[in-house]
Tab-separated table of C-alpha atoms in Angstrom:
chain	number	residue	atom	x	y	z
A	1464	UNK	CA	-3.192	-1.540	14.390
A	1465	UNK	CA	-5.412	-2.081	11.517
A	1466	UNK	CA	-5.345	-0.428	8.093
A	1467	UNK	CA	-8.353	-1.501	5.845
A	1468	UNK	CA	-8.811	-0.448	2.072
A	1469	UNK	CA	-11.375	-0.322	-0.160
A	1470	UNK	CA	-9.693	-0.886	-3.482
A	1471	UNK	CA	-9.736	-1.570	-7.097
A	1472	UNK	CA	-6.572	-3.012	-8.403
A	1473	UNK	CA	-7.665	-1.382	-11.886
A	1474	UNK	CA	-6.953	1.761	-10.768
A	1475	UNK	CA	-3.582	3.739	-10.556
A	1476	UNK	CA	-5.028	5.531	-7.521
A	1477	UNK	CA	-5.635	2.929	-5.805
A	1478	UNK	CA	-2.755	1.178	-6.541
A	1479	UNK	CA	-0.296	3.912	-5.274
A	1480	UNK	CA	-2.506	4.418	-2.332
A	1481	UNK	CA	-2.241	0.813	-0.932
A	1482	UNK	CA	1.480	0.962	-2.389
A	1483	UNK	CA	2.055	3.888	0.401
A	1484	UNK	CA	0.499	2.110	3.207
A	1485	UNK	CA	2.681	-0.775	2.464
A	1486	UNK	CA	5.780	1.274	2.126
A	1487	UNK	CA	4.878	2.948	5.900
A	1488	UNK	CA	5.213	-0.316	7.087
A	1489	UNK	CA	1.777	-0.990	7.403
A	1490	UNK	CA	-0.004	-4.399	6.589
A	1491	UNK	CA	-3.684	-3.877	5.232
A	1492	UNK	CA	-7.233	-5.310	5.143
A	1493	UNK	CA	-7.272	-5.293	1.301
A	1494	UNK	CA	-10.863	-5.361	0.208
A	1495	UNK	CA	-11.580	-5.479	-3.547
A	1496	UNK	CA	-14.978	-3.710	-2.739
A	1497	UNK	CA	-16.290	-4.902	-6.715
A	1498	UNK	CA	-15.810	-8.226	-5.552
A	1499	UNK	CA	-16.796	-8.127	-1.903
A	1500	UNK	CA	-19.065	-4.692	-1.546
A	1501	UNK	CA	-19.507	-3.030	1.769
A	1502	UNK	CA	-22.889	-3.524	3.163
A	1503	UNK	CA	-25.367	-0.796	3.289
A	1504	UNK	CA	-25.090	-0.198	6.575
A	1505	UNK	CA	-20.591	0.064	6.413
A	1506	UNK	CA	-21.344	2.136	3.303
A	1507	UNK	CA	-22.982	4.333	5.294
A	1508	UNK	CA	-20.802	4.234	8.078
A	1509	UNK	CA	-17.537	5.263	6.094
A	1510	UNK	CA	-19.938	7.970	4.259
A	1511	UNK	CA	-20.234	9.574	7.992
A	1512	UNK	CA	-16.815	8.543	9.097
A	1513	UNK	CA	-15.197	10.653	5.832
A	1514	UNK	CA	-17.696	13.577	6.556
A	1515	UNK	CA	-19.240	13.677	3.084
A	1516	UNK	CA	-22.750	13.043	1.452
A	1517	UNK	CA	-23.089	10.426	-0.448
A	1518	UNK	CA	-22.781	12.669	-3.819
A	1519	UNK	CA	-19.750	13.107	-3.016
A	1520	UNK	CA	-18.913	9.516	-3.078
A	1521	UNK	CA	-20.197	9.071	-6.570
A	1522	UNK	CA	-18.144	8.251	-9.391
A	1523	UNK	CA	-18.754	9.397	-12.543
A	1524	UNK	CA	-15.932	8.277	-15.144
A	1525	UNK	CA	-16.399	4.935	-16.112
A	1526	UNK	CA	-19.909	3.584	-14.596
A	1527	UNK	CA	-23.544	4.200	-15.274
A	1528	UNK	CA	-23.590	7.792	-13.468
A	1529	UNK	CA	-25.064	9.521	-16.318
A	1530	UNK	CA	-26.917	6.770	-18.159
A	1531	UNK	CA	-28.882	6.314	-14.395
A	1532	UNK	CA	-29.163	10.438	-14.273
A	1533	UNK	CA	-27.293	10.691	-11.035
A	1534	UNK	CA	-26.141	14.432	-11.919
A	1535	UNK	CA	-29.672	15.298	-11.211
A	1536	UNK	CA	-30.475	16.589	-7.825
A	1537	UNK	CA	-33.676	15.197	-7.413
A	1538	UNK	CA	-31.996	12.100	-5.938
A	1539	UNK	CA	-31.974	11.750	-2.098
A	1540	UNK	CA	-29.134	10.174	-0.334
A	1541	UNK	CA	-30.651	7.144	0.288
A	1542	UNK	CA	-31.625	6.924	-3.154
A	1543	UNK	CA	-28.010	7.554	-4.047
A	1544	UNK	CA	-26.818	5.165	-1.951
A	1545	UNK	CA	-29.162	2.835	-3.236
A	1546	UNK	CA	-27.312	3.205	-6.613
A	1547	UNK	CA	-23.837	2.499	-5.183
A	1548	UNK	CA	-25.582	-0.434	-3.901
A	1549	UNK	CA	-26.825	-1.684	-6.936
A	1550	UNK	CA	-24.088	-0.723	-8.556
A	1551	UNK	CA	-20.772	-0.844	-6.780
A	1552	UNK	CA	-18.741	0.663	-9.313
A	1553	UNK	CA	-20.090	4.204	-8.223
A	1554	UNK	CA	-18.454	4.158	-5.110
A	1555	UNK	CA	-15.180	6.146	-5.629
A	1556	UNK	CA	-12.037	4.522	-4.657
A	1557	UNK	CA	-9.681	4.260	-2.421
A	1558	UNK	CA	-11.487	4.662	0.626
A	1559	UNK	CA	-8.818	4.065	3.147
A	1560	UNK	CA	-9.667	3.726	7.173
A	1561	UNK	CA	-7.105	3.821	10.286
A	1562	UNK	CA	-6.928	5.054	13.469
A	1563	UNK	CA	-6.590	8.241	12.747
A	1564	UNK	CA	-9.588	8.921	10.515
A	1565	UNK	CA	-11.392	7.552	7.004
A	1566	UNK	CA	-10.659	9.364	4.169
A	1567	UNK	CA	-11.139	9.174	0.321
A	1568	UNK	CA	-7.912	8.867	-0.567
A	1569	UNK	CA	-8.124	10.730	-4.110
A	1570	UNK	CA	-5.336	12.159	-5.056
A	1571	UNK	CA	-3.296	8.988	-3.686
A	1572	UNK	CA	-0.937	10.691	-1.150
A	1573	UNK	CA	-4.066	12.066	0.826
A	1574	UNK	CA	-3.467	8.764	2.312
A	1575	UNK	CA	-0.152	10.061	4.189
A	1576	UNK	CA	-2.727	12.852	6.339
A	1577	UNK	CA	-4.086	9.779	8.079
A	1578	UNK	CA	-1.113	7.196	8.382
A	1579	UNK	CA	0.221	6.119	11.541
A	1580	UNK	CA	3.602	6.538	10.225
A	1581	UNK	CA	3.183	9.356	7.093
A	1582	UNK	CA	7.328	9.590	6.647
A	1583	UNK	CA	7.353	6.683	4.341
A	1584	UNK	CA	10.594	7.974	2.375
A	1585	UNK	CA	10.758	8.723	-1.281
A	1586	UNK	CA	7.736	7.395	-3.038
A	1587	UNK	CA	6.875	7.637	-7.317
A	1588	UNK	CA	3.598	6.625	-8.316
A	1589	UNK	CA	2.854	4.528	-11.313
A	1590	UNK	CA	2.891	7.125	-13.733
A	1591	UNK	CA	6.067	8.841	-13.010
A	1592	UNK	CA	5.162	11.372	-10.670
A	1593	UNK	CA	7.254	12.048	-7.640
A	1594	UNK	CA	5.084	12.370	-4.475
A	1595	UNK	CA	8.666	12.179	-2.315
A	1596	UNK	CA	11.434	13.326	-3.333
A	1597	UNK	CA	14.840	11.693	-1.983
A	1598	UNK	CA	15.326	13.830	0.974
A	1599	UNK	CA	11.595	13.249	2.018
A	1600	UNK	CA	10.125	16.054	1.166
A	1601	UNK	CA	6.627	16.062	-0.420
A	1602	UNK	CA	6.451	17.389	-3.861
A	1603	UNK	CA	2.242	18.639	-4.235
């Protein structure tokens, strides 16, 4: 079975995300998508496969979104997707793919809706937060 993720190993989200697919027993694809972007046509593949536009993709904090203007809605998809393109750092991350669907993994346990195995015992993120408690139950 194959697990791939799109990830940045700068952020906390990501982290914890490919830190529960791990912990399900999973092995990954691990692709640092700043180093290795997907191509235009996978971009627009997972942007199908997740059921969003590609607005919805975008990521604001930390890139060029609003020094390009991308709040504005004059901007077509393709023209958006152009941007992520150009710039990969707009694509929001994780984007996580498995059998069972492709999701944007944001907050990090949205991961566990589309694991193979989602009862991956107790599980604290990076920042202290408990996701699973000790007797498996999810906390959010």
């Amino acid at each position: 079975m194959t697990i791939t993720i799109y990830h940045n190993p700068d952020c906390g989200t990501s982290r914890n995300t490919l830190a529960m697919i791990r912990q399900s027993g999973e092995v990954p694809e691990v692709i640092e998508y700043l180093k290795t972007p997907p191509s235009r046509e996978r971009l627009v593949e997972l942007i199908a496969a997740m059921g969003i536009t590609p607005r919805h993709l975008l990521r604001e904090k930390g890139t060029p979104y609003a020094e390009l203007g991308l709040g504005d809605t004059k901007w077509s998809d393709d023209e958006l997707i152009d941007f992520m393109m150009a710039h990969p750092i707009l694509i929001n991350r994780p984007i996580v793919v498995t059998p069972l669907g492709t999701k944007l993994c944001r907050p990090s346990e949205a991961v566990l809706d589309i694991l193979p195995n989602p009862d991956i015992g107790p599980f604290t993120k990076d920042d202290g937060e408990v996701v699973i408690d000790a007797n498996g139950r999810r906390v959010r």
